[in-house]
XYZ file of C-alpha atoms in Angstrom:
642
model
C 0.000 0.000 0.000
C 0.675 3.516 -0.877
C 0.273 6.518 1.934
C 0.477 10.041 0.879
C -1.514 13.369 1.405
C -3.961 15.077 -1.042
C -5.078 18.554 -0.004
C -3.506 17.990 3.834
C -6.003 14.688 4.161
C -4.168 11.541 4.351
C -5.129 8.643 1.951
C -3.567 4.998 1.746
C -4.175 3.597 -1.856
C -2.681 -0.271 -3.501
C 0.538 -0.018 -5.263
C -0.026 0.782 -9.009
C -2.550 3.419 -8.292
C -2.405 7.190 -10.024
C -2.414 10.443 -8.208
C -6.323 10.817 -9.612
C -7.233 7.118 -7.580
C -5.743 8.817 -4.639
C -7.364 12.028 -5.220
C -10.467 10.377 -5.489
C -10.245 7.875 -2.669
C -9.580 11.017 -0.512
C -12.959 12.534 -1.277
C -11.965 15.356 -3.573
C -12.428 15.906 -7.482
C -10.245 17.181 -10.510
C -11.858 17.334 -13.947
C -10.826 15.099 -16.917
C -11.657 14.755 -20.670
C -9.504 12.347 -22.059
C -9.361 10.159 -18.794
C -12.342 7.002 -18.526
C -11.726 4.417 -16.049
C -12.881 1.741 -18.205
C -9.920 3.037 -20.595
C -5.466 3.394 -20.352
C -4.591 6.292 -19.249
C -4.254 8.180 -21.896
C -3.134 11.945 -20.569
C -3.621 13.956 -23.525
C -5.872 16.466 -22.480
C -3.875 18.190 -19.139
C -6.832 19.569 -17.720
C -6.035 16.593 -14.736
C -3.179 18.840 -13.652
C -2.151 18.788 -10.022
C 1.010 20.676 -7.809
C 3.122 17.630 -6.431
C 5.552 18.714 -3.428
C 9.058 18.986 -4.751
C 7.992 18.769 -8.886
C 9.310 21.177 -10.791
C 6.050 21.238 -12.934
C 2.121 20.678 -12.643
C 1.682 17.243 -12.816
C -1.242 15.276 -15.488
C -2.730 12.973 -12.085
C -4.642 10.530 -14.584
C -1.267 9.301 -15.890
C 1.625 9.888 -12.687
C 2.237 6.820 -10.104
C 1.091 7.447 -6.641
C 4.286 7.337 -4.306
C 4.794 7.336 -0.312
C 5.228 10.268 1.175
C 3.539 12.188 -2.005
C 1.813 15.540 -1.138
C -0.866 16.580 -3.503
C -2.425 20.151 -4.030
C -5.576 20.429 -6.127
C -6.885 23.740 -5.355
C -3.826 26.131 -5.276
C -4.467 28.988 -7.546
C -1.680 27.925 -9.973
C -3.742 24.701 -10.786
C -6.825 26.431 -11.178
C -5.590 29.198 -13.460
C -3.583 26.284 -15.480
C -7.023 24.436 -15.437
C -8.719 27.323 -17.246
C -5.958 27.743 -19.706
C -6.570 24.731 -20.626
C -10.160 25.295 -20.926
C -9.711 27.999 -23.303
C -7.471 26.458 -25.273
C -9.490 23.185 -26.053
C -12.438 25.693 -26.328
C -10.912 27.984 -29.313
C -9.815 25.331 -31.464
C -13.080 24.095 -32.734
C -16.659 25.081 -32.736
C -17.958 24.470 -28.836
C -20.776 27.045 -29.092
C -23.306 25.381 -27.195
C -26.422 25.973 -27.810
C -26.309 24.428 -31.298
C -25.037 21.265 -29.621
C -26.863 18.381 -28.792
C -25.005 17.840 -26.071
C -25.392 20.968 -24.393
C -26.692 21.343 -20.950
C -25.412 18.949 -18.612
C -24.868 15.964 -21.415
C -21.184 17.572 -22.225
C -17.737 17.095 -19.863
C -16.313 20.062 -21.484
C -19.153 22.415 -20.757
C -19.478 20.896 -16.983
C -15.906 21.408 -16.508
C -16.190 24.828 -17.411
C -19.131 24.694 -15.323
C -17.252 23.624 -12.586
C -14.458 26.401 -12.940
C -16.627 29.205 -13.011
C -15.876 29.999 -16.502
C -18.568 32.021 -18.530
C -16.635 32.711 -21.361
C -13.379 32.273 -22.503
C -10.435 34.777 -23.111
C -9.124 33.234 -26.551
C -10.044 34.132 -29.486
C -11.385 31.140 -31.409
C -9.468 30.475 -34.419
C -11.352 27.358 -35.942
C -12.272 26.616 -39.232
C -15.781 24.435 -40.099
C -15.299 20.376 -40.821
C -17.447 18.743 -42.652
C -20.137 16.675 -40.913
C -19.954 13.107 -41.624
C -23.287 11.547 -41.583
C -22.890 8.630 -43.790
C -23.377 5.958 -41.016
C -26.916 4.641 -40.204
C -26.508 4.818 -36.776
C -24.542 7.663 -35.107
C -22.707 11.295 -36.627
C -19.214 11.971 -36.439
C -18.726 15.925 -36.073
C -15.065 17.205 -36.112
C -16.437 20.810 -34.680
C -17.036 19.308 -31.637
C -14.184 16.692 -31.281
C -11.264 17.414 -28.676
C -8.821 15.214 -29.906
C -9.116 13.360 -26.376
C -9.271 9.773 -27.911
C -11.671 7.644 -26.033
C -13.226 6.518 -29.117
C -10.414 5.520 -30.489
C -9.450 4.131 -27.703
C -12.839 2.336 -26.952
C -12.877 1.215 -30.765
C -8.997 -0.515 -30.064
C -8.678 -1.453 -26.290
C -12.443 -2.543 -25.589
C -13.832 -3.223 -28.934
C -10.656 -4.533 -30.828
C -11.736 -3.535 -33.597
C -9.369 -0.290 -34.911
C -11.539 1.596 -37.131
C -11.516 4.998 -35.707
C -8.061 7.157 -35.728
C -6.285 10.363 -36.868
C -5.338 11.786 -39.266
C -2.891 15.444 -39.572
C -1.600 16.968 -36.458
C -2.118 19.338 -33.698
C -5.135 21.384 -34.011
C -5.813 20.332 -37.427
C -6.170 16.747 -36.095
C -9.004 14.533 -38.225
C -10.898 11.710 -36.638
C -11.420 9.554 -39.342
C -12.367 5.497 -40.360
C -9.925 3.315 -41.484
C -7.919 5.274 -44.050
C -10.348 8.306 -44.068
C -13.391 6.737 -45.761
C -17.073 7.814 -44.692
C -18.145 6.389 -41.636
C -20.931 4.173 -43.028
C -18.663 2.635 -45.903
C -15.888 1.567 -43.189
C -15.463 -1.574 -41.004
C -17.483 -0.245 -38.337
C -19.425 -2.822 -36.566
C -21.927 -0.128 -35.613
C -21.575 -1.372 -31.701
C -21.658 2.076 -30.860
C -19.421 2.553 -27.542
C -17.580 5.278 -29.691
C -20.112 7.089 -29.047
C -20.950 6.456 -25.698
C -17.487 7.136 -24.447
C -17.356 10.545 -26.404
C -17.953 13.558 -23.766
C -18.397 15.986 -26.216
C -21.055 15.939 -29.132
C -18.915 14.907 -31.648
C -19.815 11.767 -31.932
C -24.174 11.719 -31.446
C -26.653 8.664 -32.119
C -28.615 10.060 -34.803
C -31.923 8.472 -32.836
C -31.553 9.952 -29.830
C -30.327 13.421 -31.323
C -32.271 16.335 -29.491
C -34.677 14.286 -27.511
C -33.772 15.542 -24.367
C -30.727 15.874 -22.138
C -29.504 12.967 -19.752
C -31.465 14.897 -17.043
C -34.766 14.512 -19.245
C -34.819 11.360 -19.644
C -36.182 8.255 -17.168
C -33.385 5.630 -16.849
C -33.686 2.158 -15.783
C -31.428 -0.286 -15.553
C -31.892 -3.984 -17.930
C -29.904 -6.252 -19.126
C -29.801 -7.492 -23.388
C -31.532 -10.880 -23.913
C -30.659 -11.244 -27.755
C -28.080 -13.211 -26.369
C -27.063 -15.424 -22.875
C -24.235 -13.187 -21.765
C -27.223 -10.883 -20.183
C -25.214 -7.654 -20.603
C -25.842 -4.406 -18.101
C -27.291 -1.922 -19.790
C -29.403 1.060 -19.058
C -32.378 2.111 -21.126
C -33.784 5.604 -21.245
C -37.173 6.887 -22.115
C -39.362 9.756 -22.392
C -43.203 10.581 -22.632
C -43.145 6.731 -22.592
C -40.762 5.852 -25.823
C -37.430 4.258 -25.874
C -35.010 7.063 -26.721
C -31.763 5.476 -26.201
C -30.154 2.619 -25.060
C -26.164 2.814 -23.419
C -24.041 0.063 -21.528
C -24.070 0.425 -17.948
C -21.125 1.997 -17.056
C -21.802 1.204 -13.182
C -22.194 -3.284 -12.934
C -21.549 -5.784 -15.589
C -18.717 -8.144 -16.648
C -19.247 -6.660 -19.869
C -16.972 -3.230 -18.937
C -20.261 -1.439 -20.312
C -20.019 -2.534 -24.046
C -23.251 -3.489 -25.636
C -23.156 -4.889 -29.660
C -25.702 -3.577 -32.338
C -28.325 -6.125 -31.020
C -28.231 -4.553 -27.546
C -27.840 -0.993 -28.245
C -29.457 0.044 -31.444
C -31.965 -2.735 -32.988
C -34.506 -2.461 -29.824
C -34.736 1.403 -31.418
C -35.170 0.005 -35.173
C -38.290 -2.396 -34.797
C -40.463 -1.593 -37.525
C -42.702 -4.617 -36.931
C -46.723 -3.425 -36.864
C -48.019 -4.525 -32.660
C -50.650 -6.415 -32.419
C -53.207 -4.400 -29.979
C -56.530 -6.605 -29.489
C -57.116 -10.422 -29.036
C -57.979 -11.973 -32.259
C -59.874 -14.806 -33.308
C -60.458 -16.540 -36.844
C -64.235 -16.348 -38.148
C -65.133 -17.579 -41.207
C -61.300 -17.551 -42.742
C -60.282 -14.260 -41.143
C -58.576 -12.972 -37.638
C -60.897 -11.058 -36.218
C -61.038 -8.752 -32.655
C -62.562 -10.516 -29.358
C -62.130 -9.210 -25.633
C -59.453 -11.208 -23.914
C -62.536 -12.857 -21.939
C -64.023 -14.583 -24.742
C -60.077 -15.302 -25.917
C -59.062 -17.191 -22.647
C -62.673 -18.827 -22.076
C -61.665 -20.403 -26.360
C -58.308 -21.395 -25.154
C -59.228 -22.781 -21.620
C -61.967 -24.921 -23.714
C -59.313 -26.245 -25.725
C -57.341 -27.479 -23.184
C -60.173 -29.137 -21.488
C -61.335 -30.635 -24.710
C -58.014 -32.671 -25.509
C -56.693 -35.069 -23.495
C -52.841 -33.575 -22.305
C -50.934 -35.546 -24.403
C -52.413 -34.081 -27.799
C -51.255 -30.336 -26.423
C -47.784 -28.917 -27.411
C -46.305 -25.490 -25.652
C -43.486 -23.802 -27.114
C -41.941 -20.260 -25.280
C -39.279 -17.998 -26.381
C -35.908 -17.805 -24.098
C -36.534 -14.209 -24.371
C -38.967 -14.237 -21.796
C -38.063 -13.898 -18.301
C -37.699 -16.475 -15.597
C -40.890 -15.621 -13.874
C -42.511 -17.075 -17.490
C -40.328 -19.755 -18.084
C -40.884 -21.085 -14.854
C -44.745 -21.005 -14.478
C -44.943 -21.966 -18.082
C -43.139 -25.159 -17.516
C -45.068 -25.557 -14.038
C -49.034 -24.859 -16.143
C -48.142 -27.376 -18.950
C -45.183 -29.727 -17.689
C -46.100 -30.176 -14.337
C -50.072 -29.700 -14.042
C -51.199 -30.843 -17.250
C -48.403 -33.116 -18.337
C -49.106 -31.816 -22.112
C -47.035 -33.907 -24.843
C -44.191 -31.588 -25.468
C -43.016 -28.762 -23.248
C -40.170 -26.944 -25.878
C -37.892 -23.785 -25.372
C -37.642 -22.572 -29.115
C -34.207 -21.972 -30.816
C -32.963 -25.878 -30.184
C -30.303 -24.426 -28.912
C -28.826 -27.615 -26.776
C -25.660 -25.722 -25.283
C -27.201 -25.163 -21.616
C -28.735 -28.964 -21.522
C -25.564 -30.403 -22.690
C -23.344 -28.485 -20.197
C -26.340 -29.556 -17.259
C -25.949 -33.021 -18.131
C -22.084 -32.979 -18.543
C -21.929 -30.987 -14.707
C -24.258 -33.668 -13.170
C -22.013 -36.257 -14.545
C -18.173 -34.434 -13.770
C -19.046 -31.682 -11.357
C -18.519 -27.697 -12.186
C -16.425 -27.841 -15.055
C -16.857 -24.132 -16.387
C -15.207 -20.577 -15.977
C -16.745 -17.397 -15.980
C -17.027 -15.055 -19.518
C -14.306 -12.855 -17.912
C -11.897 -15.135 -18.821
C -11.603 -14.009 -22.462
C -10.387 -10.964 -21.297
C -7.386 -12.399 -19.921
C -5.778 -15.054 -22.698
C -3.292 -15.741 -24.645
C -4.692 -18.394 -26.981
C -8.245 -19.624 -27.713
C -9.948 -22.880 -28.901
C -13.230 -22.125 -30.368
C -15.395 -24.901 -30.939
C -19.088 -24.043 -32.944
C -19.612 -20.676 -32.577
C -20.147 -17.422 -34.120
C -19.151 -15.083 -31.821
C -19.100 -12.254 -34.464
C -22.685 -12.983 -34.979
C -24.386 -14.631 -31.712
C -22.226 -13.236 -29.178
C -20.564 -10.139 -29.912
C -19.225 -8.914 -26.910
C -17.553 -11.909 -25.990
C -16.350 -12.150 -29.458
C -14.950 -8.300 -28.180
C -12.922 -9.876 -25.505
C -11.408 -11.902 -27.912
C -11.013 -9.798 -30.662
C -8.889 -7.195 -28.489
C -6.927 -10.122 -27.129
C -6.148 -10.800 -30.869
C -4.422 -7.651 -31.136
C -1.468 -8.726 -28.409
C -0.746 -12.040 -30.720
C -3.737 -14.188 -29.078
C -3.189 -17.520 -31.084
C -6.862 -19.050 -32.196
C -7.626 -22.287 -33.182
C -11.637 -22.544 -34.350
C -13.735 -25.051 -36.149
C -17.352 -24.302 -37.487
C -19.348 -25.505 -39.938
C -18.646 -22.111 -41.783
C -15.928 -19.245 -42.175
C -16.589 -17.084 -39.430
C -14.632 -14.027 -38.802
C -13.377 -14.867 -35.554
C -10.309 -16.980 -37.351
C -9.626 -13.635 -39.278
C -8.123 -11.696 -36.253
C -5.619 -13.796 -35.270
C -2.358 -13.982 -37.604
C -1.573 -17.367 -35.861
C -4.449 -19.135 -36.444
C -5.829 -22.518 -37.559
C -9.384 -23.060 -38.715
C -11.565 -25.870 -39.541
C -14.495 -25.784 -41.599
C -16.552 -28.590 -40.996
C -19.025 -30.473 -38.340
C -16.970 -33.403 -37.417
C -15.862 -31.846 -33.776
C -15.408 -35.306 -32.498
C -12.313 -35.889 -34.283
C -11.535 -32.226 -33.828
C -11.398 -33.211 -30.094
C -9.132 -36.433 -31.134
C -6.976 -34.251 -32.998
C -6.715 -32.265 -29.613
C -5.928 -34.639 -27.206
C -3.296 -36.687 -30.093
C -1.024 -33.732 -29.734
C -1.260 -33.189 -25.583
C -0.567 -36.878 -25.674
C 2.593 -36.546 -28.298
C 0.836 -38.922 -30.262
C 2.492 -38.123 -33.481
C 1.234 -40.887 -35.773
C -2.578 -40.471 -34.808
C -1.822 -36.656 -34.822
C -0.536 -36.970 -38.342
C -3.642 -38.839 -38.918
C -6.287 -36.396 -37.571
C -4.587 -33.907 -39.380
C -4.983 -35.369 -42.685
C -8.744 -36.485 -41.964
C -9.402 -32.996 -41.303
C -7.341 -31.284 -43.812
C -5.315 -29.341 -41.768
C -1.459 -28.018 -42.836
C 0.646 -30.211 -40.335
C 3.321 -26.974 -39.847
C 0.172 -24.504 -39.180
C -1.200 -26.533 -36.632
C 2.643 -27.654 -35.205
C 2.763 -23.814 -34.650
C -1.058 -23.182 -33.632
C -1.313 -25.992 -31.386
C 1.964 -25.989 -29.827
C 0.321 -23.125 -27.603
C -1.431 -25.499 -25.830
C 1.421 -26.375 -23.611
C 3.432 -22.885 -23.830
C 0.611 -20.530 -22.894
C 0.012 -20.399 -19.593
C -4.279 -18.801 -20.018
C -5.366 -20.940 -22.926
C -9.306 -20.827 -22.990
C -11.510 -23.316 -24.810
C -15.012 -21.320 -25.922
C -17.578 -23.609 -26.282
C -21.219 -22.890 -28.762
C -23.798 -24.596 -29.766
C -22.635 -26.585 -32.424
C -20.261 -28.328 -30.697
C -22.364 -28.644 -27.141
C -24.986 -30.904 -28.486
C -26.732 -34.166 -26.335
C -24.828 -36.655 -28.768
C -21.683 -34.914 -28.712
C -21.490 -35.513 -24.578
C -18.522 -37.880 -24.887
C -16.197 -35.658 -27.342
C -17.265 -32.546 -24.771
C -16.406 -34.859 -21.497
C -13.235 -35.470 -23.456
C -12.882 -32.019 -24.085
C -13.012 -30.834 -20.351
C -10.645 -33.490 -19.581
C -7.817 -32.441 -21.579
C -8.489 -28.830 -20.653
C -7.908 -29.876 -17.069
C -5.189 -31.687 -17.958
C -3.559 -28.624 -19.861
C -4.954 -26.557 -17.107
C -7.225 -24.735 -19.815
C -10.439 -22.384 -18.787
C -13.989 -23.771 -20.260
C -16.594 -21.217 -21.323
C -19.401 -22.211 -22.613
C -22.185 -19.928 -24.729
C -25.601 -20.311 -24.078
C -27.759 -19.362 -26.914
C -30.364 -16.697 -26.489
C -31.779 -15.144 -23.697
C -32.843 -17.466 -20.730
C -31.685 -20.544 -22.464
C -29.870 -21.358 -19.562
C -32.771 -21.141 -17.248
C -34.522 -22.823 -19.706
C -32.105 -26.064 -18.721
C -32.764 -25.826 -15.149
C -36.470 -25.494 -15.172
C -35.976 -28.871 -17.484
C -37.118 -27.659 -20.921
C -37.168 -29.728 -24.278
C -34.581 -28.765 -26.082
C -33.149 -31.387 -28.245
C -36.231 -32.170 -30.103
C -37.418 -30.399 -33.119
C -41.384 -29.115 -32.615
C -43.828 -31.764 -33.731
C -47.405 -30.743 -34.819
C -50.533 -31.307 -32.358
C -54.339 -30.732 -32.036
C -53.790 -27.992 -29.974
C -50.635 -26.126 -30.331
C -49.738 -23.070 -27.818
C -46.986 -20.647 -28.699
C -45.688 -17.847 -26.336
C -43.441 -16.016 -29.132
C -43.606 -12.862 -27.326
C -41.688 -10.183 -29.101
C -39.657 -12.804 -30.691
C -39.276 -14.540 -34.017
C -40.297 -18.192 -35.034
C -37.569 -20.528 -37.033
C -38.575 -22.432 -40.178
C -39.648 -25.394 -37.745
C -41.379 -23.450 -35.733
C -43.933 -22.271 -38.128
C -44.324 -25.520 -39.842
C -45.465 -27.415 -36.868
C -47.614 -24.708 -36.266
C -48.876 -24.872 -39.431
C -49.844 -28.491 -39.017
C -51.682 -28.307 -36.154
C -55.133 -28.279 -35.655
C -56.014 -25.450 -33.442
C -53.021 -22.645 -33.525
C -52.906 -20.700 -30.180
C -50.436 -17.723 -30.341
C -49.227 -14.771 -28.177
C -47.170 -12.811 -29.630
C -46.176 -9.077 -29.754
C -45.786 -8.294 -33.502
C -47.887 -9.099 -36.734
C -46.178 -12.268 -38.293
C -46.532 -15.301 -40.819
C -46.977 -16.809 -37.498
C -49.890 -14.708 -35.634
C -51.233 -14.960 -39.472
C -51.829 -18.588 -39.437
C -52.994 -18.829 -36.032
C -56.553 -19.422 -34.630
C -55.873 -17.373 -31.269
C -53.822 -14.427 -31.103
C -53.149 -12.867 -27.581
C -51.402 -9.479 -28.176
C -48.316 -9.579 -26.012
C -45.780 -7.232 -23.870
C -42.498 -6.235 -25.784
C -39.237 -6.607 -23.037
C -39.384 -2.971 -22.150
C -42.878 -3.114 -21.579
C -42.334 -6.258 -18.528
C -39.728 -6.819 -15.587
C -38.066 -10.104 -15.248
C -34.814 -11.737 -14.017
C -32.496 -13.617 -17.239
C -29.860 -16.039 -16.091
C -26.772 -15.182 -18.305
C -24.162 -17.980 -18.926
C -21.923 -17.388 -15.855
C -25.136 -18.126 -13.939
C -25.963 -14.702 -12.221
C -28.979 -13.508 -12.190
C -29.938 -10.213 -13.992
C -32.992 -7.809 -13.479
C -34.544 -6.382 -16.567
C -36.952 -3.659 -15.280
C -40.052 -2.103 -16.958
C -38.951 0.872 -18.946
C -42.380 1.668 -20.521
C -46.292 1.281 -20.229
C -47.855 -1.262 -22.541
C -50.793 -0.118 -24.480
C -53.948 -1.337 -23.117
C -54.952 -4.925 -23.522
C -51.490 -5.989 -24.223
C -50.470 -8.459 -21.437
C -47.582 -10.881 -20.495
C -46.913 -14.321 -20.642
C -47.027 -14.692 -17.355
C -50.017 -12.482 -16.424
C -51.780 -14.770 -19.540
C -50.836 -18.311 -17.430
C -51.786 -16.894 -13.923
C -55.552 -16.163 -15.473
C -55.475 -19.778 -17.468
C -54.476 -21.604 -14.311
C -57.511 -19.808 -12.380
C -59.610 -20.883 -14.702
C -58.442 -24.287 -14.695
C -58.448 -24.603 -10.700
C -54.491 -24.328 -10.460
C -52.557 -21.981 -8.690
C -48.779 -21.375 -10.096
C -46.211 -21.263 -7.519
C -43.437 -18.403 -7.108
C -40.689 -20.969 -6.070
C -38.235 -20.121 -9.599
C -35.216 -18.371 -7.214
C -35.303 -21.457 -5.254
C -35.079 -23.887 -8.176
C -32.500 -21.615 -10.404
C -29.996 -21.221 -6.688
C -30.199 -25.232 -6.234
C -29.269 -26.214 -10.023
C -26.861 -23.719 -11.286
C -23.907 -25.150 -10.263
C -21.476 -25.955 -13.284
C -19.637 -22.726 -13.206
C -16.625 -22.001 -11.040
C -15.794 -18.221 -11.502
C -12.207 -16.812 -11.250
């Protein structure tokens, strides 16, 4: 530990901290622009400056080592007129006029800071010249009048992202932000994940949906988590006069070091889909509106007029816990129906279950890919299905990571690594053979696998020789690979990653597929067809075998929250909450629990799944219990985090 003194109060901070940790662990504040504490230290922008005892200069605090015996001034009046100095200078190089700003008004760190220094004007003379606006990208602005050269979305785009698009271009004042080798925003490699512009504090980079909406003050903000995905990120959505406005990563909780992907930030803000607002019923050929009485009292029939085993019930993972669990509890439990499904097929979460109840915890926690030096991934898309883990490894990739993956495709995962190996292909048993032939030295089967797999023998010598020189090799599991008949290559697979003292992460589809797993869901069957066929689609979408199960069923039940081929076909459509519109816990694939809360009011007569099954099990004499905490805290016991 570290003792020194920061405005005559002692502080004690852990070796490796700044001069800002201490000044902030002491109670006191200095601004910053360039400085984020999700971010290096970059100390660009000097407006941390600080008087250290015995320094011959002001010192940047986001950047300097704490040291014993340190005393720190941040109040003296040559810091503060240094501090407004700065000020003006960062304010006379480009256009900060505020009120044409978006972010004006509490939303901007350079305008607080002057705030904060008293400043109502400033004393040079501004000597900018106008940028052109680049507005090419679908999803945010980039506005060089407003940029302060502080780098945190560069920085973001490289350290957090790993992806590199953003940098500069020219030097000094005349400094460009640009993408890739200066082409428009929208035509460059931008992923569109949009924590560039979360980590701007200026308005130079804006979300073009959430332009001049309202300030941060303005808006209501409540904290969810993304289910397009089982990592659960933290996020925090914000509304007003009962809209979503914008959606950021929450910079407070969350493994996820506040990075959302497109999926979590920007497509809740893009559905176009038309909402269903009434019950429906088909008459003659055609859907037509009935009160949610006369619905439920048609669907409550139903069930009583089929014996259990001729009703099927399918529900989205992307409902919450609270559903799952008195979904499986109405049809499972009390009515024993024939098939009880989680839709997706998404076996990852069942197979790991199984392969725990056989081997004990076997599984490390998604942090883990933030910390490696070479990666196994085994069937998975983590550009597409699970983007912010993909981030962990993508910015891993940058430092050398070494990456061996095998999918049934080329996914873009193998492209970041310059020592890499990739198989295309389904056969992951042998892939696991080909594994444990080289931690075994087997050379003769290894030569073997190699050749059945159509790998280059010096590639993988190089690749795979990592497996015993790295000392944080991580083996990333999807749903491919984690299938019910693959359970002996994946046993196999854990035991040579114990053996080779490798980490095991595992992906687990989409939402609450995990939960899905421990309530005991179907999920290695396709859906069959049935007399009566109930489907709790919710704001989500139905797969190809999906609808044509429901299509060959007699009597089509169907909640769901948009206007589909689905709800088209059906003989009951319930009108159903969207996730904003409904709170719920999601259990994310380290196995913590997550809280999405309501963000807005659902139009009248829309209701949830759950509310829907509470008013079915009345009628049918059954009262659902609330015991899903208790279940999910007794079963989820695979994962070991670090």
């Amino acid at each position: 530990m570290i003792q020194l003194t920061v405005n005559g109060k002692p502080v004690e901070v852990e070796t490796g901290s700044t001069i800002l940790d201490a000044i902030r662990k002491a109670g006191f504040n200095v601004p910053t622009l360039c400085y984020h504490p999700k971010l290096v230290p970059y100390g660009s922008c000097r407006l941390c400056l600080v008087e250290v005892e015995g320094a011959r200069t002001l010192q940047p605090s986001c950047v300097v080592p704490a040291a014993n015996g340190m005393v720190v001034r941040t109040d003296t009046d040559r810091v503060k007129s240094a501090r407004k100095f700065v000020l003006s200078m960062i304010f006379s190089e480009r256009n900060h006029f505020c009120m044409y700003c978006q972010d004006t008004d509490g939303d901007c760190d350079l305008q607080q800071a002057a705030y904060d220094e008293g400043m109502t004007h400033w004393t040079i003379t501004p000597a900018y010249k106008p940028f052109t606006v680049d507005a090419s990208h679908p999803d945010f602005i980039l506005d060089n009048n407003r940029c302060i050269l502080c780098r945190r979305c560069v920085r973001a785009c490289t350290e957090l992202v790993g992806n590199a698009t953003l940098g500069f271009e020219e030097r000094g004042s005349g400094s460009l932000l640009i993408a890739d080798n200066n082409v428009p925003l929208g035509e460059s490699s931008c992923i569109s994940c949009g924590n560039c512009v979360q980590f701007c504090p200026t308005g130079a980079l804006i979300d073009r949906r959430s332009a001049y909406q309202g300030r941060e003050t303005d808006l209501t903000h409540v904290n969810s988590v993304c289910m397009d995905c089982s990592l659960g990120c933290e996020r925090v959505v914000k509304t007003r006069d009962n809209r979503l406005v914008r959606i950021d990563g929450n910079e407070d909780i969350g493994f996820n070091d506040s990075l959302l992907c497109y999926d979590g930030r920007y497509k809740p803000l893009t559905e176009d889909r038309d909402r269903i607002t009434s019950p429906l019923v088909r008459r003659n050929g055609q859907l037509e509106s009935i009160t949610w009485d006369e619905a439920l009292s048609v669907i409550s029939a139903q069930f009583k007029a089929h014996d259990s085993s001729e009703i099927n019930a399918h529900i989205s993972p992307r409902q919450p816990i609270e559903a799952l669990s008195a979904f499986h509890e109405f049809f499972a439990d009390h009515f024993q129906v024939g098939e009880v499904t989680l839709l997706g097929h998404d076996q990852t979460a069942l197979a790991c279950a199984k392969l725990a109840a056989e081997i004990g915890a076997f599984e490390s926690g998604i942090s883990t890919l933030k910390d490696c030096d070479a990666a196994i991934v085994l069937g998975t898309d983590m550009v597409k299905d699970h983007q912010v883990a993909g981030f962990f490894l993508k910015r891993q990739a940058i430092n050398d990571l070494k990456m061996f993956t095998a999918n049934s495709t080329h996914t873009k995962i193998s492209d970041w690594s310059s020592n890499k190996l990739e198989y295309i292909g389904t056969d992951y048993p042998a892939v696991v053979n080909l594994l444990e032939s080289y931690v075994k030295g087997d050379a003769a089967d290894l030569s073997t696998q190699l050749q059945n797999l159509s790998l280059n023998p010096e590639r993988a010598q190089k690749v795979l020789g990592n497996l015993k020189e790295n000392q944080k090799v991580v083996i990333v599991v999807g749903k491919e690979f984690a299938r019910v008949e693959n359970l002996p290559a994946f046993r196999k697979l854990v035991e040579l990653a114990r053996e080779i003292g490798a980490k095991v992460v595992t992906l687990k589809g989409q939402g609450n597929n995990f939960a899905g797993a421990v309530f005991g869901y179907e999920m290695d069957a396709q859906a069959k067809s049935a007399p009566v066929f109930f489907l709790a689609l919710g704001d989500d979408q139905a797969c190809d075998h999906t609808r044509d199960a429901l299509a060959g069923s007699e009597f089509k039940i169907v909640q769901a929250s948009y206007e589909s081929a689905v709800t088209e076909m059906a003989d009951i459509v319930l009108p159903c909450t969207i996730w904003a519109e409904q709170a719920g816990h999601y259990l994310n694939s380290d196995g913590k629990l997550g809280l999405n809360q309501q963000a807005i009011q659902a139009a009248e007569g829309n209701r949830s799944v759950l509310d829907v099954l509470k008013i079915l099990a009345s009628k049918s004499g059954l009262t659902l219990s609330e015991t899903w905490r208790a279940a999910v805290e007794e079963k989820v016991a695979a994962i070991v985090l670090s």
